[in-house]
Amino acid sequence: RATMGSTTQLSNEFTIKPFEIHIDTLATPLQYTAGASRADFGNVIVHLRDGNGNTLTGCDNPAASDQVSVVFTESTGTPGPFLGTQVQNPVAGVVTFNNLGVSGDAGNMFRMTFTVMSDLTKISNNLEVRPAAITISNAPTLHQYGASSSKATLPVNIQTGLKDGAGNTLTAADSTSALVIATLQETNGSPGTLN
């Protein structure tokens, strides 16, 4: 705005971008709780900062251009099954996402990407989502060492299932995000050897 005497001229609108998006609160790992078909993040809080790390407390414009959005992906970039309100307005430079969650998936190779003003982004570290339970089907029972063999062969089709808290199979959990590790131990807890 320029003023000389009684004459005033307003400039065109222009944009001032934050220097960075800072992730302040993001809990990991998540875990499906008993009875729940989604794993909740709780409050996810990000700050819009200047170049000295100060929160831009004057940043509270409700315009769509100033909103902060978040997406949830596997490390491959494939979108994950994300729930909740994924666009929020800043309040005094702080953005709180309070109802985000995941459904139908588990693993440890997820990320969140936050974006403001279309091209300023911040990517989180890898996030872990844990199932409520692991089921085992076709588990081995009685097996015997064969003649001239130094090992007892177990079934080749032992299957595990990852479940949410409501007992549903997490069908989106796959090799890109979830890895199940099999170990062998005696009933007294002593480790065995698998090969």
CSV table of C-alpha atoms in Angstrom, one decimal:
chain,number,residue,atom,x,y,z
A,1,ARG,CA,0.0,0.0,0.0
A,2,ALA,CA,1.4,3.4,-1.0
A,3,THR,CA,0.0,6.7,0.3
A,4,MET,CA,0.8,10.3,-0.6
A,5,GLY,CA,-1.5,12.9,1.0
A,6,SER,CA,-5.0,11.7,0.4
A,7,THR,CA,-4.1,9.4,-2.5
A,8,THR,CA,-3.7,5.7,-1.8
A,9,GLN,CA,-2.8,2.9,-4.1
A,10,LEU,CA,-3.0,-0.8,-3.2
A,11,SER,CA,-0.6,-3.3,-4.9
A,12,ASN,CA,-1.7,-6.5,-6.4
A,13,GLU,CA,-1.9,-9.5,-4.0
A,14,PHE,CA,1.4,-11.3,-3.5
A,15,THR,CA,2.6,-14.4,-1.6
A,16,ILE,CA,5.0,-14.8,1.2
A,17,LYS,CA,5.9,-18.4,1.8
A,18,PRO,CA,7.2,-20.0,5.0
A,19,PHE,CA,10.8,-21.2,5.0
A,20,GLU,CA,9.9,-24.7,6.1
A,21,ILE,CA,7.2,-27.0,7.5
A,22,HIS,CA,8.4,-28.5,10.8
A,23,ILE,CA,6.9,-31.7,12.1
A,24,ASP,CA,6.4,-31.1,15.8
A,25,THR,CA,4.3,-34.1,16.9
A,26,LEU,CA,3.9,-37.4,15.0
A,27,ALA,CA,3.7,-40.6,17.1
A,28,THR,CA,5.1,-43.9,15.8
A,29,PRO,CA,4.7,-46.8,15.9
A,30,LEU,CA,0.9,-47.0,15.7
A,31,GLN,CA,-0.9,-50.1,16.7
A,32,TYR,CA,-4.5,-51.4,16.2
A,33,THR,CA,-6.1,-51.6,19.6
A,34,ALA,CA,-8.6,-54.3,20.8
A,35,GLY,CA,-11.9,-53.9,18.9
A,36,ALA,CA,-10.6,-51.2,16.5
A,37,SER,CA,-10.6,-51.5,12.7
A,38,ARG,CA,-8.3,-48.4,12.4
A,39,ALA,CA,-5.0,-47.4,14.0
A,40,ASP,CA,-5.1,-43.7,15.1
A,41,PHE,CA,-2.3,-41.2,15.0
A,42,GLY,CA,-3.7,-39.0,17.7
A,43,ASN,CA,-2.7,-35.3,17.2
A,44,VAL,CA,-0.3,-34.7,14.4
A,45,ILE,CA,1.1,-31.1,14.7
A,46,VAL,CA,3.2,-29.2,12.3
A,47,HIS,CA,4.6,-25.6,12.5
A,48,LEU,CA,5.1,-23.1,9.7
A,49,ARG,CA,8.5,-21.5,10.3
A,50,ASP,CA,10.8,-18.7,9.1
A,51,GLY,CA,14.4,-19.2,8.3
A,52,ASN,CA,15.5,-18.8,12.0
A,53,GLY,CA,13.2,-21.6,13.1
A,54,ASN,CA,10.5,-19.3,14.6
A,55,THR,CA,6.8,-20.2,14.2
A,56,LEU,CA,5.0,-17.7,12.0
A,57,THR,CA,2.4,-16.8,14.5
A,58,GLY,CA,0.8,-14.3,12.1
A,59,CYS,CA,0.0,-17.1,9.7
A,60,ASP,CA,-3.7,-17.8,10.1
A,61,ASN,CA,-5.3,-16.9,6.8
A,62,PRO,CA,-8.3,-19.2,6.2
A,63,ALA,CA,-7.9,-19.0,2.5
A,64,ALA,CA,-7.5,-22.3,0.7
A,65,SER,CA,-4.1,-21.2,-0.7
A,66,ASP,CA,-2.7,-21.2,2.9
A,67,GLN,CA,-4.1,-24.6,3.9
A,68,VAL,CA,-1.7,-27.4,4.8
A,69,SER,CA,-2.5,-30.9,3.3
A,70,VAL,CA,-1.1,-34.3,4.2
A,71,VAL,CA,-0.9,-37.5,2.2
A,72,PHE,CA,0.0,-41.0,3.5
A,73,THR,CA,2.0,-43.3,1.2
A,74,GLU,CA,4.2,-46.4,1.2
A,75,SER,CA,7.8,-45.8,0.5
A,76,THR,CA,7.2,-46.8,-3.1
A,77,GLY,CA,4.9,-43.8,-3.4
A,78,THR,CA,1.7,-45.9,-3.5
A,79,PRO,CA,-1.1,-44.2,-1.5
A,80,GLY,CA,-2.0,-45.8,1.7
A,81,PRO,CA,-5.5,-46.4,3.2
A,82,PHE,CA,-5.6,-43.0,5.0
A,83,LEU,CA,-8.6,-41.8,7.1
A,84,GLY,CA,-9.5,-38.5,8.5
A,85,THR,CA,-9.4,-34.8,7.6
A,86,GLN,CA,-6.3,-34.3,5.4
A,87,VAL,CA,-6.5,-30.5,4.9
A,88,GLN,CA,-6.4,-28.0,7.8
A,89,ASN,CA,-5.9,-24.2,8.2
A,90,PRO,CA,-3.0,-22.9,10.2
A,91,VAL,CA,-3.8,-21.1,13.5
A,92,ALA,CA,-1.0,-18.8,14.6
A,93,GLY,CA,1.3,-20.8,12.4
A,94,VAL,CA,0.4,-24.1,13.9
A,95,VAL,CA,-1.6,-26.8,12.1
A,96,THR,CA,-3.2,-29.7,14.0
A,97,PHE,CA,-4.5,-32.9,12.3
A,98,ASN,CA,-6.6,-34.6,15.1
A,99,ASN,CA,-8.4,-37.5,13.4
A,100,LEU,CA,-6.0,-39.2,11.1
A,101,GLY,CA,-5.8,-43.0,11.0
A,102,VAL,CA,-5.0,-46.0,8.9
A,103,SER,CA,-7.2,-49.0,8.1
A,104,GLY,CA,-6.6,-52.3,6.4
A,105,ASP,CA,-2.8,-52.0,6.3
A,106,ALA,CA,0.4,-52.6,8.4
A,107,GLY,CA,4.1,-52.4,8.0
A,108,ASN,CA,7.1,-50.1,8.6
A,109,MET,CA,7.7,-48.3,5.3
A,110,PHE,CA,5.0,-45.6,5.4
A,111,ARG,CA,5.5,-41.8,5.2
A,112,MET,CA,3.5,-38.6,5.5
A,113,THR,CA,4.0,-35.7,3.1
A,114,PHE,CA,2.8,-32.3,4.2
A,115,THR,CA,2.3,-29.5,1.7
A,116,VAL,CA,1.5,-25.8,1.9
A,117,MET,CA,1.1,-23.3,-1.0
A,118,SER,CA,1.2,-26.2,-3.5
A,119,ASP,CA,5.0,-26.7,-3.6
A,120,LEU,CA,6.5,-26.4,-0.1
A,121,THR,CA,6.7,-29.9,1.3
A,122,LYS,CA,8.0,-31.9,4.2
A,123,ILE,CA,8.3,-35.7,4.2
A,124,SER,CA,8.3,-37.5,7.5
A,125,ASN,CA,10.7,-40.3,8.5
A,126,ASN,CA,9.4,-43.9,8.0
A,127,LEU,CA,6.4,-44.7,10.1
A,128,GLU,CA,5.4,-48.1,11.5
A,129,VAL,CA,1.9,-49.4,11.8
A,130,ARG,CA,1.6,-52.6,13.8
A,131,PRO,CA,-1.2,-55.2,13.6
A,132,ALA,CA,-3.2,-56.1,16.7
A,133,ALA,CA,-2.4,-59.8,16.2
A,134,ILE,CA,-0.6,-62.3,14.0
A,135,THR,CA,-2.4,-65.6,13.3
A,136,ILE,CA,-0.8,-68.8,12.2
A,137,SER,CA,-2.5,-71.5,10.1
A,138,ASN,CA,-1.2,-74.9,9.1
A,139,ALA,CA,1.3,-74.7,12.0
A,140,PRO,CA,3.7,-77.7,12.3
A,141,THR,CA,2.8,-80.4,14.8
A,142,LEU,CA,4.9,-83.6,14.8
A,143,HIS,CA,7.9,-83.9,12.5
A,144,GLN,CA,10.8,-86.3,12.3
A,145,TYR,CA,14.3,-86.3,11.1
A,146,GLY,CA,14.5,-88.4,7.9
A,147,ALA,CA,17.1,-91.1,7.2
A,148,SER,CA,20.5,-89.6,6.5
A,149,SER,CA,19.1,-86.1,7.2
A,150,SER,CA,20.4,-83.5,9.6
A,151,LYS,CA,17.2,-81.6,9.8
A,152,ALA,CA,13.5,-82.2,10.3
A,153,THR,CA,11.5,-80.7,7.4
A,154,LEU,CA,8.5,-78.5,8.3
A,155,PRO,CA,5.5,-77.8,6.1
A,156,VAL,CA,6.2,-75.5,3.1
A,157,ASN,CA,2.8,-73.7,3.4
A,158,ILE,CA,2.8,-72.3,6.9
A,159,GLN,CA,0.7,-69.2,6.7
A,160,THR,CA,0.5,-66.1,8.8
A,161,GLY,CA,-2.3,-63.4,8.9
A,162,LEU,CA,-2.1,-59.9,10.1
A,163,LYS,CA,-5.2,-58.7,11.9
A,164,ASP,CA,-6.6,-55.4,13.1
A,165,GLY,CA,-8.2,-55.1,16.6
A,166,ALA,CA,-11.6,-56.2,15.2
A,167,GLY,CA,-10.2,-59.4,13.8
A,168,ASN,CA,-10.2,-58.3,10.2
A,169,THR,CA,-7.3,-59.4,7.9
A,170,LEU,CA,-5.2,-56.4,6.9
A,171,THR,CA,-5.5,-57.1,3.2
A,172,ALA,CA,-3.4,-54.1,2.1
A,173,ALA,CA,-0.3,-55.3,4.0
A,174,ASP,CA,2.1,-56.7,1.4
A,175,SER,CA,5.8,-57.2,0.8
A,176,THR,CA,6.4,-53.5,0.2
A,177,SER,CA,5.4,-52.5,3.7
A,178,ALA,CA,5.1,-55.6,6.0
A,179,LEU,CA,7.7,-58.3,6.7
A,180,VAL,CA,6.9,-61.2,9.0
A,181,ILE,CA,10.0,-62.9,10.5
A,182,ALA,CA,9.8,-66.6,11.6
A,183,THR,CA,11.9,-67.8,14.5
A,184,LEU,CA,12.0,-71.2,16.3
A,185,GLN,CA,12.1,-71.6,20.1
A,186,GLU,CA,11.6,-74.4,22.6
A,187,THR,CA,8.8,-74.2,25.1
A,188,ASN,CA,11.3,-73.1,27.7
A,189,GLY,CA,12.2,-70.1,25.5
A,190,SER,CA,15.5,-71.4,24.3
A,191,PRO,CA,16.2,-70.5,20.7
A,192,GLY,CA,16.1,-73.1,18.0
A,193,THR,CA,17.7,-73.1,14.5
A,194,LEU,CA,15.7,-72.6,11.2
A,195,ASN,CA,17.4,-73.2,7.9
